mmCIF file of C-alpha atoms in Angstrom:
data_model
loop_
_atom_site.group_PDB
_atom_site.id
_atom_site.type_symbol
_atom_site.label_atom_id
_atom_site.label_comp_id
_atom_site.label_asym_id
_atom_site.label_seq_id
_atom_site.Cartn_x
_atom_site.Cartn_y
_atom_site.Cartn_z
ATOM 1 C CA MET R 1 -64.058 -40.278 0.997
ATOM 2 C CA LYS R 2 -62.567 -39.505 -2.278
ATOM 3 C CA LYS R 3 -63.500 -35.681 -1.681
ATOM 4 C CA SER R 4 -61.107 -35.348 1.358
ATOM 5 C CA HIS R 5 -58.569 -36.767 -0.439
ATOM 6 C CA THR R 6 -58.553 -34.978 -3.791
ATOM 7 C CA LEU R 7 -58.813 -31.849 -1.074
ATOM 8 C CA ARG R 8 -55.562 -32.995 1.190
ATOM 9 C CA ILE R 9 -53.908 -32.915 -2.812
ATOM 10 C CA LEU R 10 -54.956 -29.499 -3.916
ATOM 11 C CA LEU R 11 -53.822 -28.357 -0.337
ATOM 12 C CA ALA R 12 -50.817 -30.168 -0.996
ATOM 13 C CA LEU R 13 -50.080 -28.207 -4.348
ATOM 14 C CA LEU R 14 -50.658 -25.290 -3.151
ATOM 15 C CA VAL R 15 -48.551 -25.165 -0.313
ATOM 16 C CA ILE R 16 -45.967 -26.620 -3.298
ATOM 17 C CA PHE R 17 -46.940 -23.430 -5.617
ATOM 18 C CA GLY R 18 -47.021 -21.062 -2.645
ATOM 19 C CA ALA R 19 -43.209 -22.203 -1.529
ATOM 20 C CA PHE R 20 -42.163 -21.978 -5.607
ATOM 21 C CA ALA R 21 -43.775 -18.543 -6.046
ATOM 22 C CA TYR R 22 -41.457 -17.705 -3.671
ATOM 23 C CA ILE R 23 -38.332 -18.703 -4.392
ATOM 24 C CA VAL R 24 -39.268 -17.138 -7.585
ATOM 25 C CA TYR R 25 -39.306 -13.995 -5.163
ATOM 26 C CA GLY R 26 -36.213 -14.094 -3.386
ATOM 27 C CA LEU R 27 -34.088 -15.003 -6.835
ATOM 28 C CA ALA R 28 -35.769 -12.372 -9.007
ATOM 29 C CA GLN R 29 -34.514 -9.785 -5.864
ATOM 30 C CA LEU R 30 -31.290 -11.591 -5.895
ATOM 31 C CA GLN R 31 -30.777 -11.090 -9.582
ATOM 32 C CA LEU R 32 -33.154 -8.146 -10.470
ATOM 33 C CA VAL R 33 -33.408 -5.648 -7.163
ATOM 34 C CA LYS R 34 -30.114 -6.140 -5.705
ATOM 35 C CA GLY R 35 -27.610 -7.801 -8.329
ATOM 36 C CA GLU R 36 -25.678 -5.061 -9.156
ATOM 37 C CA GLY R 37 -25.562 -3.805 -5.332
ATOM 38 C CA TYR R 38 -23.759 -7.078 -4.675
ATOM 39 C CA SER R 39 -21.568 -7.051 -8.053
ATOM 40 C CA ASP R 40 -20.388 -3.314 -6.667
ATOM 41 C CA SER R 41 -19.418 -5.577 -3.748
ATOM 42 C CA ALA R 42 -17.830 -8.472 -5.026
ATOM 43 C CA GLY R 43 -15.741 -6.150 -7.635
ATOM 44 C CA ARG R 44 -14.519 -4.131 -4.596
ATOM 45 C CA LYS R 45 -13.573 -6.987 -2.878
ATOM 46 C CA SER R 46 -11.934 -8.651 -5.589
ATOM 47 C CA ILE R 47 -9.498 -5.395 -6.534
ATOM 48 C CA LYS R 48 -7.187 -4.277 -4.395
ATOM 49 C CA THR R 49 -4.827 -0.784 -4.794
ATOM 50 C CA ILE R 50 -0.940 -1.315 -3.795
ATOM 51 C CA ARG R 51 0.553 2.590 -3.600
ATOM 52 C CA THR R 52 3.484 2.519 -5.091
ATOM 53 C CA THR R 53 6.129 5.140 -4.054
ATOM 54 C CA GLY R 54 9.900 7.286 -5.998
ATOM 55 C CA LYS R 55 12.835 7.804 -4.850
ATOM 56 C CA ARG R 56 13.126 10.518 -1.524
ATOM 57 C CA GLY R 57 14.900 13.165 -3.300
ATOM 58 C CA MET R 58 18.328 14.050 -2.876
ATOM 59 C CA ILE R 59 20.079 17.335 -0.958
ATOM 60 C CA THR R 60 23.455 18.480 -2.769
ATOM 61 C CA ASP R 61 25.095 21.591 -2.408
ATOM 62 C CA ALA R 62 25.167 25.017 -5.181
ATOM 63 C CA ASP R 63 27.848 22.741 -7.411
ATOM 64 C CA SER R 64 25.995 19.436 -7.513
ATOM 65 C CA VAL R 65 27.944 18.090 -5.450
ATOM 66 C CA ILE R 66 25.357 15.226 -3.872
ATOM 67 C CA LEU R 67 25.277 14.958 0.014
ATOM 68 C CA ALA R 68 22.238 12.934 0.377
ATOM 69 C CA MET R 69 20.885 10.060 -2.046
ATOM 70 C CA THR R 70 18.637 7.534 -1.892
ATOM 71 C CA GLU R 71 20.697 4.399 -3.057
ATOM 72 C CA ASP R 72 18.782 0.717 -4.908
ATOM 73 C CA VAL R 73 19.536 -2.138 -2.982
ATOM 74 C CA TYR R 74 18.753 -5.768 -2.973
ATOM 75 C CA ASN R 75 16.136 -7.250 -0.222
ATOM 76 C CA VAL R 76 14.875 -10.881 0.477
ATOM 77 C CA THR R 77 10.740 -11.397 0.728
ATOM 78 C CA PHE R 78 8.587 -13.750 1.775
ATOM 79 C CA TYR R 79 4.862 -14.478 0.586
ATOM 80 C CA ARG R 80 2.500 -17.351 2.215
ATOM 81 C CA ASP R 81 -0.429 -18.781 0.209
ATOM 82 C CA ALA R 82 -3.312 -18.266 2.391
ATOM 83 C CA SER R 83 -5.202 -21.487 0.635
ATOM 84 C CA LYS R 84 -1.537 -23.436 2.015
ATOM 85 C CA SER R 85 -2.556 -23.977 5.202
ATOM 86 C CA LYS R 86 -2.251 -27.548 5.625
ATOM 87 C CA LYS R 87 0.399 -30.574 7.367
ATOM 88 C CA ALA R 88 2.447 -30.795 4.527
ATOM 89 C CA ASP R 89 2.260 -27.157 3.373
ATOM 90 C CA TYR R 90 3.841 -25.860 7.044
ATOM 91 C CA LEU R 91 6.205 -28.327 6.350
ATOM 92 C CA ASN R 92 7.146 -26.968 3.139
ATOM 93 C CA TYR R 93 7.539 -23.394 3.895
ATOM 94 C CA THR R 94 8.783 -23.692 6.721
ATOM 95 C CA LYS R 95 11.897 -26.208 5.297
ATOM 96 C CA SER R 96 12.279 -23.055 2.447
ATOM 97 C CA ILE R 97 12.816 -20.488 5.140
ATOM 98 C CA ILE R 98 15.444 -22.319 6.914
ATOM 99 C CA GLU R 99 17.717 -22.673 4.044
ATOM 100 C CA ALA R 100 17.077 -19.161 2.947
ATOM 101 C CA ILE R 101 17.622 -18.027 6.653
ATOM 102 C CA GLN R 102 21.079 -20.052 5.845
ATOM 103 C CA ILE R 103 21.750 -18.804 2.618
ATOM 104 C CA ILE R 104 20.935 -14.414 3.958
ATOM 105 C CA GLU R 105 23.749 -15.619 6.716
ATOM 106 C CA LYS R 106 26.164 -16.902 5.146
ATOM 107 C CA TYR R 107 27.044 -13.786 3.018
ATOM 108 C CA GLY R 108 27.496 -11.407 5.764
ATOM 109 C CA GLY R 109 23.296 -10.469 5.925
ATOM 110 C CA GLU R 110 20.640 -10.987 9.105
ATOM 111 C CA LEU R 111 16.972 -10.918 9.175
ATOM 112 C CA CYS R 112 15.371 -7.270 9.887
ATOM 113 C CA VAL R 113 12.391 -9.071 11.500
ATOM 114 C CA ASP R 114 11.902 -10.139 15.300
ATOM 115 C CA PHE R 115 9.302 -12.567 17.066
ATOM 116 C CA VAL R 116 6.864 -11.479 19.996
ATOM 117 C CA ILE R 117 8.541 -14.182 22.375
ATOM 118 C CA GLY R 118 11.540 -14.853 23.779
ATOM 119 C CA ARG R 119 13.557 -15.019 26.688
ATOM 120 C CA ASP R 120 14.709 -12.462 28.947
ATOM 121 C CA GLU R 121 18.026 -12.607 30.856
ATOM 122 C CA ASN R 122 17.476 -15.351 32.947
ATOM 123 C CA GLY R 123 16.185 -17.194 30.418
ATOM 124 C CA MET R 124 12.619 -16.906 30.864
ATOM 125 C CA TRP R 125 9.750 -17.254 28.472
ATOM 126 C CA GLN R 126 8.692 -13.676 28.016
ATOM 127 C CA TYR R 127 6.230 -11.707 25.277
ATOM 128 C CA GLN R 128 8.036 -9.190 23.316
ATOM 129 C CA PHE R 129 5.274 -6.330 22.623
ATOM 130 C CA GLY R 130 7.865 -3.220 22.878
ATOM 131 C CA ASP R 131 9.997 -1.487 25.381
ATOM 132 C CA GLY R 132 8.839 1.478 27.285
ATOM 133 C CA ILE R 133 5.375 1.426 25.907
ATOM 134 C CA SER R 134 1.811 2.934 27.705
ATOM 135 C CA GLU R 135 -0.132 -0.721 29.119
ATOM 136 C CA ALA R 136 -3.130 0.037 26.517
ATOM 137 C CA ALA R 137 0.088 0.117 23.259
ATOM 138 C CA TRP R 138 0.822 -2.885 24.831
ATOM 139 C CA ASN R 139 -2.874 -4.608 25.562
ATOM 140 C CA THR R 140 -3.706 -3.122 21.737
ATOM 141 C CA ARG R 141 -0.331 -5.032 20.680
ATOM 142 C CA SER R 142 -0.878 -8.225 22.586
ATOM 143 C CA GLN R 143 -4.188 -8.612 21.269
ATOM 144 C CA GLN R 144 -3.551 -7.480 17.054
ATOM 145 C CA TRP R 145 -1.254 -10.300 17.471
ATOM 146 C CA ARG R 146 -2.678 -12.740 19.347
ATOM 147 C CA SER R 147 -6.280 -12.294 16.904
ATOM 148 C CA ASN R 148 -3.817 -12.508 13.622
ATOM 149 C CA HIS R 149 -2.261 -16.069 14.752
ATOM 150 C CA TYR R 150 -5.947 -17.433 16.324
ATOM 151 C CA ILE R 151 -4.251 -17.394 19.767
ATOM 152 C CA THR R 152 -6.939 -16.610 22.474
ATOM 153 C CA GLU R 153 -5.661 -15.228 25.831
ATOM 154 C CA THR R 154 -7.054 -17.607 27.784
ATOM 155 C CA LYS R 155 -5.348 -20.939 26.330
ATOM 156 C CA TYR R 156 -2.022 -19.173 25.881
ATOM 157 C CA ASP R 157 -1.262 -16.699 28.310
ATOM 158 C CA ASP R 158 2.120 -18.420 29.165
ATOM 159 C CA PRO R 159 4.225 -17.374 26.107
ATOM 160 C CA GLU R 160 6.064 -20.670 26.929
ATOM 161 C CA VAL R 161 2.779 -22.477 25.597
ATOM 162 C CA ALA R 162 2.381 -20.586 22.812
ATOM 163 C CA TYR R 163 5.920 -20.946 21.712
ATOM 164 C CA GLN R 164 5.212 -24.443 22.044
ATOM 165 C CA PHE R 165 1.788 -24.523 19.977
ATOM 166 C CA LEU R 166 3.547 -22.423 17.314
ATOM 167 C CA TYR R 167 6.090 -24.938 17.036
ATOM 168 C CA GLY R 168 3.546 -27.595 16.383
ATOM 169 C CA ARG R 169 1.393 -25.957 13.524
ATOM 170 C CA TYR R 170 5.150 -25.192 11.701
ATOM 171 C CA GLN R 171 5.937 -28.873 11.869
ATOM 172 C CA PHE R 172 9.254 -28.064 13.085
ATOM 173 C CA ALA R 173 9.165 -32.045 14.959
ATOM 174 C CA GLN R 174 8.928 -32.996 11.352
ATOM 175 C CA LEU R 175 12.296 -32.049 10.024
ATOM 176 C CA ASP R 176 14.786 -34.279 8.943
ATOM 177 C CA GLN R 177 17.067 -31.836 11.510
ATOM 178 C CA VAL R 178 15.426 -30.355 13.860
ATOM 179 C CA PRO R 179 16.511 -26.947 14.407
ATOM 180 C CA ASP R 180 18.355 -25.117 17.233
ATOM 181 C CA GLU R 181 16.295 -22.678 19.617
ATOM 182 C CA GLU R 182 17.693 -20.070 17.730
ATOM 183 C CA THR R 183 17.039 -20.727 14.715
ATOM 184 C CA VAL R 184 13.070 -21.637 15.467
ATOM 185 C CA LEU R 185 12.739 -18.297 16.409
ATOM 186 C CA LYS R 186 14.066 -16.695 13.735
ATOM 187 C CA VAL R 187 11.816 -18.873 11.555
ATOM 188 C CA MET R 188 8.969 -17.695 13.741
ATOM 189 C CA ALA R 189 9.884 -13.896 13.498
ATOM 190 C CA ILE R 190 9.417 -14.640 9.661
ATOM 191 C CA TYR R 191 6.401 -15.805 9.674
ATOM 192 C CA ASN R 192 4.799 -13.802 12.417
ATOM 193 C CA GLU R 193 5.829 -11.047 9.952
ATOM 194 C CA MET R 194 4.276 -12.691 7.086
ATOM 195 C CA GLN R 195 1.147 -13.078 9.020
ATOM 196 C CA MET R 196 0.645 -9.722 10.739
ATOM 197 C CA ASN R 197 0.432 -9.452 7.125
ATOM 198 C CA LEU R 198 -1.315 -11.050 5.438
ATOM 199 C CA TYR R 199 -4.312 -9.087 4.860
ATOM 200 C CA ASN R 200 -2.230 -6.758 2.598
ATOM 201 C CA SER R 201 -1.611 -9.945 -0.553
ATOM 202 C CA LEU R 202 1.773 -8.452 -0.364
ATOM 203 C CA PRO R 203 5.107 -9.537 0.218
ATOM 204 C CA VAL R 204 6.974 -9.096 3.358
ATOM 205 C CA VAL R 205 10.940 -7.926 3.290
ATOM 206 C CA ILE R 206 12.295 -9.828 5.781
ATOM 207 C CA ALA R 207 16.611 -8.828 4.630
ATOM 208 C CA LYS R 208 17.710 -5.557 3.594
ATOM 209 C CA ASP R 209 20.630 -4.504 1.483
ATOM 210 C CA VAL R 210 21.344 -8.480 1.340
ATOM 211 C CA SER R 211 24.585 -9.067 -0.955
ATOM 212 C CA TYR R 212 24.017 -9.918 -4.664
ATOM 213 C CA ALA R 213 25.742 -13.266 -3.636
ATOM 214 C CA THR R 214 22.304 -13.703 -1.611
ATOM 215 C CA VAL R 215 20.419 -12.333 -4.519
ATOM 216 C CA SER R 216 22.520 -15.401 -7.400
ATOM 217 C CA GLU R 217 21.840 -17.664 -5.000
ATOM 218 C CA ILE R 218 18.132 -17.010 -3.842
ATOM 219 C CA GLU R 219 17.250 -16.502 -7.572
ATOM 220 C CA GLY R 220 18.767 -19.175 -8.257
ATOM 221 C CA ARG R 221 17.090 -21.866 -5.562
ATOM 222 C CA SER R 222 13.345 -20.004 -6.173
ATOM 223 C CA MET R 223 11.221 -23.124 -7.295
ATOM 224 C CA MET R 224 13.177 -24.430 -4.168
ATOM 225 C CA LEU R 225 12.699 -21.929 -1.859
ATOM 226 C CA ASP R 226 8.633 -21.380 -1.722
ATOM 227 C CA GLY R 227 7.743 -18.033 -1.278
ATOM 228 C CA PHE R 228 11.083 -16.051 -1.360
ATOM 229 C CA ALA R 229 11.481 -13.799 -3.863
ATOM 230 C CA ILE R 230 14.395 -10.642 -4.832
ATOM 231 C CA GLU R 231 12.834 -7.028 -4.826
ATOM 232 C CA ILE R 232 14.264 -3.828 -5.245
ATOM 233 C CA GLY R 233 14.154 -1.540 -2.035
ATOM 234 C CA SER R 234 15.937 1.232 -1.257
ATOM 235 C CA LYS R 235 18.018 3.700 1.282
ATOM 236 C CA ARG R 236 19.934 6.523 2.541
ATOM 237 C CA VAL R 237 23.096 7.191 1.805
ATOM 238 C CA TYR R 238 25.524 9.703 2.544
ATOM 239 C CA PRO R 239 28.289 10.180 -0.110
ATOM 240 C CA ARG R 240 30.628 12.561 1.926
ATOM 241 C CA GLY R 241 30.663 11.236 5.459
ATOM 242 C CA SER R 242 30.293 13.147 8.772
ATOM 243 C CA LEU R 243 30.693 16.387 6.358
ATOM 244 C CA ALA R 244 27.999 18.696 8.118
ATOM 245 C CA SER R 245 26.259 16.252 9.049
ATOM 246 C CA GLN R 246 24.296 17.364 12.244
ATOM 247 C CA VAL R 247 23.328 20.586 9.074
ATOM 248 C CA ILE R 248 22.284 17.371 6.781
ATOM 249 C CA GLY R 249 20.102 15.118 9.331
ATOM 250 C CA TYR R 250 19.190 11.765 9.311
ATOM 251 C CA VAL R 251 16.329 10.093 8.514
ATOM 252 C CA GLY R 252 14.487 7.353 10.591
ATOM 253 C CA PRO R 253 11.424 5.414 10.923
ATOM 254 C CA ILE R 254 8.005 6.572 12.897
ATOM 255 C CA SER R 255 8.643 7.086 16.034
ATOM 256 C CA SER R 256 5.069 8.753 17.454
ATOM 257 C CA TYR R 257 1.706 7.678 16.502
ATOM 258 C CA GLU R 258 0.156 10.637 17.375
ATOM 259 C CA THR R 259 2.602 12.102 14.963
ATOM 260 C CA TYR R 260 1.385 9.739 13.182
ATOM 261 C CA TYR R 261 -2.215 9.673 13.552
ATOM 262 C CA SER R 262 -2.897 13.614 13.319
ATOM 263 C CA GLU R 263 -0.475 14.903 10.843
ATOM 264 C CA LEU R 264 1.166 12.195 8.961
ATOM 265 C CA GLU R 265 -1.209 9.877 7.866
ATOM 266 C CA PRO R 266 -3.644 12.606 6.573
ATOM 267 C CA GLN R 267 -1.140 13.456 4.480
ATOM 268 C CA GLY R 268 -0.855 9.710 2.834
ATOM 269 C CA TYR R 269 1.785 8.800 4.929
ATOM 270 C CA LYS R 270 2.526 4.919 5.833
ATOM 271 C CA LEU R 271 3.206 3.730 9.456
ATOM 272 C CA THR R 272 5.714 1.721 7.796
ATOM 273 C CA ASP R 273 7.934 5.090 5.877
ATOM 274 C CA THR R 274 10.420 6.643 6.737
ATOM 275 C CA ILE R 275 10.706 10.397 7.469
ATOM 276 C CA GLY R 276 13.451 12.869 8.422
ATOM 277 C CA LYS R 277 14.347 12.826 11.683
ATOM 278 C CA ASP R 278 16.942 15.731 11.783
ATOM 279 C CA GLY R 279 18.468 18.884 9.893
ATOM 280 C CA ILE R 280 17.014 19.686 6.851
ATOM 281 C CA GLU R 281 15.767 16.138 6.297
ATOM 282 C CA ALA R 282 13.936 16.953 8.762
ATOM 283 C CA SER R 283 13.525 20.705 7.798
ATOM 284 C CA MET R 284 12.601 19.792 4.151
ATOM 285 C CA GLU R 285 10.379 16.913 4.423
ATOM 286 C CA SER R 286 7.676 17.974 2.214
ATOM 287 C CA TRP R 287 10.123 19.161 0.044
ATOM 288 C CA LEU R 288 12.249 15.592 -0.062
ATOM 289 C CA THR R 289 9.499 12.853 0.806
ATOM 290 C CA GLU R 290 8.393 10.529 -1.576
ATOM 291 C CA ASN R 291 5.534 9.440 0.199
ATOM 292 C CA ILE R 292 2.357 11.527 0.770
ATOM 293 C CA SER R 293 -0.135 11.237 -1.429
ATOM 294 C CA SER R 294 -0.030 13.947 -4.087
ATOM 295 C CA ARG R 295 3.387 12.044 -4.904
ATOM 296 C CA SER R 296 2.682 8.618 -4.799
ATOM 297 C CA GLY R 297 1.718 5.968 -7.737
ATOM 298 C CA THR R 298 -0.797 3.276 -7.989
ATOM 299 C CA ARG R 299 -1.275 0.137 -9.479
ATOM 300 C CA ILE R 300 -4.892 -1.699 -9.390
ATOM 301 C CA MET R 301 -4.396 -5.097 -9.146
ATOM 302 C CA GLU R 302 -7.166 -8.171 -8.803
ATOM 303 C CA LYS R 303 -6.703 -10.546 -6.427
ATOM 304 C CA ASP R 304 -8.466 -14.087 -5.596
ATOM 305 C CA SER R 305 -10.436 -15.167 -3.090
ATOM 306 C CA ASN R 306 -7.411 -16.777 -1.072
ATOM 307 C CA GLY R 307 -6.540 -12.623 -1.854
ATOM 308 C CA LYS R 308 -3.475 -13.674 -3.688
ATOM 309 C CA LEU R 309 -2.711 -10.607 -6.424
ATOM 310 C CA THR R 310 -3.453 -12.053 -10.274
ATOM 311 C CA ARG R 311 -3.041 -9.390 -12.568
ATOM 312 C CA GLU R 312 -2.535 -6.163 -12.989
ATOM 313 C CA ILE R 313 -5.465 -4.401 -14.501
ATOM 314 C CA SER R 314 -3.785 -0.195 -14.207
ATOM 315 C CA SER R 315 -1.075 1.520 -13.225
ATOM 316 C CA SER R 316 -0.326 5.492 -12.939
ATOM 317 C CA GLU R 317 3.727 6.442 -11.938
ATOM 318 C CA PRO R 318 5.081 8.602 -9.076
ATOM 319 C CA VAL R 319 5.247 11.826 -9.497
ATOM 320 C CA GLU R 320 9.181 13.678 -9.755
ATOM 321 C CA ARG R 321 9.310 16.904 -7.697
ATOM 322 C CA THR R 322 12.231 19.600 -7.480
ATOM 323 C CA ALA R 323 12.923 21.447 -4.880
ATOM 324 C CA LYS R 324 15.855 24.005 -4.688
ATOM 325 C CA ALA R 325 16.460 26.060 -1.415
ATOM 326 C CA ILE R 326 18.256 29.229 -1.727
ATOM 327 C CA PRO R 327 19.992 31.454 0.779
ATOM 328 C CA ALA R 328 16.822 33.848 2.440
ATOM 329 C CA GLU R 329 19.443 37.362 0.560
ATOM 330 C CA ASP R 330 18.952 35.626 -2.361
ATOM 331 C CA ALA R 331 14.641 36.521 -2.355
ATOM 332 C CA ASP R 332 15.086 39.885 -1.888
ATOM 333 C CA GLY R 333 18.453 39.427 -5.231
ATOM 334 C CA THR R 334 20.891 39.796 -2.310
ATOM 335 C CA ASP R 335 24.505 38.047 -1.487
ATOM 336 C CA GLN R 336 24.544 34.309 -1.679
ATOM 337 C CA THR R 337 26.975 33.042 0.169
ATOM 338 C CA ALA R 338 28.962 32.914 3.677
ATOM 339 C CA GLY R 339 26.359 33.832 5.823
ATOM 340 C CA ALA R 340 23.529 33.042 3.979
ATOM 341 C CA HIS R 341 21.929 30.253 7.019
ATOM 342 C CA ALA R 342 20.993 33.487 8.958
ATOM 343 C CA ALA R 343 17.703 34.301 7.883
ATOM 344 C CA GLY R 344 16.738 36.292 10.580
ATOM 345 C CA ASN R 345 14.495 33.245 12.313
ATOM 346 C CA GLY R 346 17.177 30.909 11.646
ATOM 347 C CA ASN R 347 15.530 28.890 8.313
ATOM 348 C CA ALA R 348 16.426 29.309 5.318
ATOM 349 C CA VAL R 349 13.766 30.145 2.191
ATOM 350 C CA PHE R 350 13.356 28.110 -0.743
ATOM 351 C CA GLN R 351 11.975 27.365 -4.005
ATOM 352 C CA ALA R 352 9.759 24.525 -5.393
ATOM 353 C CA GLU R 353 9.527 23.336 -8.358
ATOM 354 C CA ASP R 354 6.024 21.386 -9.010
ATOM 355 C CA ALA R 355 4.586 20.870 -12.790
ATOM 356 C CA GLY R 356 5.766 24.103 -13.344
ATOM 357 C CA SER R 357 4.927 26.444 -10.936
ATOM 358 C CA ASN R 358 7.402 28.152 -8.275
ATOM 359 C CA ARG R 359 6.666 28.263 -4.312
ATOM 360 C CA THR R 360 8.385 30.039 -2.211
ATOM 361 C CA GLY R 361 7.990 29.557 1.865
ATOM 362 C CA ASN R 362 9.903 28.685 5.034
ATOM 363 C CA SER R 363 11.917 25.521 5.745
ATOM 364 C CA GLY R 364 10.454 24.725 9.225
ATOM 365 C CA GLY R 365 9.681 20.578 8.983
ATOM 366 C CA GLN R 366 8.156 18.058 11.878
ATOM 367 C CA GLY R 367 10.935 19.269 14.601
ATOM 368 C CA GLY R 368 13.453 19.337 12.850
ATOM 369 C CA ARG R 369 16.551 20.929 13.590
ATOM 370 C CA GLN R 370 17.755 24.489 12.076
ATOM 371 C CA PRO R 371 21.260 25.512 10.617
ATOM 372 C CA ASP R 372 23.516 27.680 13.874
ATOM 373 C CA ALA R 373 24.633 30.953 12.147
ATOM 374 C CA GLY R 374 27.254 29.657 13.541
ATOM 375 C CA ILE R 375 28.030 26.473 13.343
ATOM 376 C CA PHE R 376 30.636 26.523 10.149
ATOM 377 C CA ASP R 377 33.046 28.187 11.823
ATOM 378 C CA ASP R 378 33.639 25.788 14.522
ATOM 379 C CA ILE R 379 33.728 22.356 12.300
ATOM 380 C CA THR R 380 36.573 22.231 10.249
ATOM 381 C CA HIS R 381 37.541 18.991 7.968
ATOM 382 C CA LEU R 382 40.877 17.808 6.869
ATOM 383 C CA GLN R 383 41.563 17.458 2.909
ATOM 384 C CA HIS R 384 44.494 16.830 1.152
ATOM 385 C CA GLY R 385 46.504 16.794 4.766
ATOM 386 C CA CYS R 386 44.874 20.518 5.225
ATOM 387 C CA ALA R 387 42.034 22.117 7.374
ATOM 388 C CA LYS R 388 39.974 23.627 5.903
ATOM 389 C CA SER R 389 36.927 26.135 7.111
ATOM 390 C CA LEU R 390 33.148 24.585 6.170
ATOM 391 C CA ARG R 391 31.989 27.793 5.874
ATOM 392 C CA HIS R 392 33.113 27.512 2.091
ATOM 393 C CA GLN R 393 33.683 24.191 1.681
ATOM 394 C CA ALA R 394 29.965 22.708 3.032
ATOM 395 C CA ALA R 395 27.680 25.683 3.559
ATOM 396 C CA PRO R 396 25.957 25.382 0.452
ATOM 397 C CA ALA R 397 25.028 22.474 1.628
ATOM 398 C CA VAL R 398 22.772 23.137 3.836
ATOM 399 C CA PHE R 399 21.119 26.208 1.162
ATOM 400 C CA GLY R 400 21.919 24.069 -2.312
ATOM 401 C CA LYS R 401 19.109 21.736 -3.961
ATOM 402 C CA ALA R 402 17.070 19.124 -2.563
ATOM 403 C CA HIS R 403 15.273 17.107 -6.265
ATOM 404 C CA ASP R 404 14.002 14.142 -7.091
#
């Protein structure tokens, strides 16, 4: 009997020793064998690289008169800390958003974000994932939106039901004064923009080019307006108005997904970037843009477990670039003035100066319309009561300079 009891004790000790040895082996594997790999993985997850850009290059005439330039403006931004997801947190954010909207609109500003739920012309609730897009694109946007908002299609297929769900999430009913439906949709639009970009760990722009009075009030109430801040943005301006506007062109958002993924993304563009859409802005896009990888700077940031950026580790500045467009004839050492825009195939020849190197090429671009040889014969400009031909006054704009 005693021998059997001793055997059981020895067997139990053996099992305990085996379990202990297995744990020690596992810890050794975790710390010694795989430790470096896990450490590298954790380090990568706690580091975020942010792209920084300079300004889009200016377009000037031969006398350095600015025809297109990028101007600094004030933008209002919003950031929601992902760790703040309790009802009290949402209530506080909702109060701040409503107050920020009132400040922006009081001084003539408006929001630059929209919500995907709204009413149609008959007053019926509907989803608004885009007009004129394919069914596949609609489904993709719908799935992304539902995934980011944790709203299933089976339970919230009806847009009104989804609206009521978000109405409760954002604690509108707990406010001292319940806002009207228009204001509720504006608040939801700001939440929506933040939620769709939460993985970026960056604030989202909710109002662009606001007045200085707006900046002053929001900055002055920054302690009360949780999540709101002012940042410096940019906009494209044309100091001489409509002068030769059909030749200078304009900029706008990227509108073609196919063009973006096949041509622009490989160069470093983001889908939210602005590009030249017509005229010189488009034909010289590759020289004017600040968005390509070779010209962008970076900020290496550390972030915490909630994705919030905590400190900057290192940074590099965007690269400045100078490009000078010259008449085709100048490439051969001949006339540079009237008629210089007729370059055989209707394109201008340009030189670009980048880090001490010169390049000469053709100004064909992404769908940019080239200047017509007789365009200045048919356009006149009234100045000081006299009609003057744009051939002498504005032609240099087509073959002037483009620089940062």
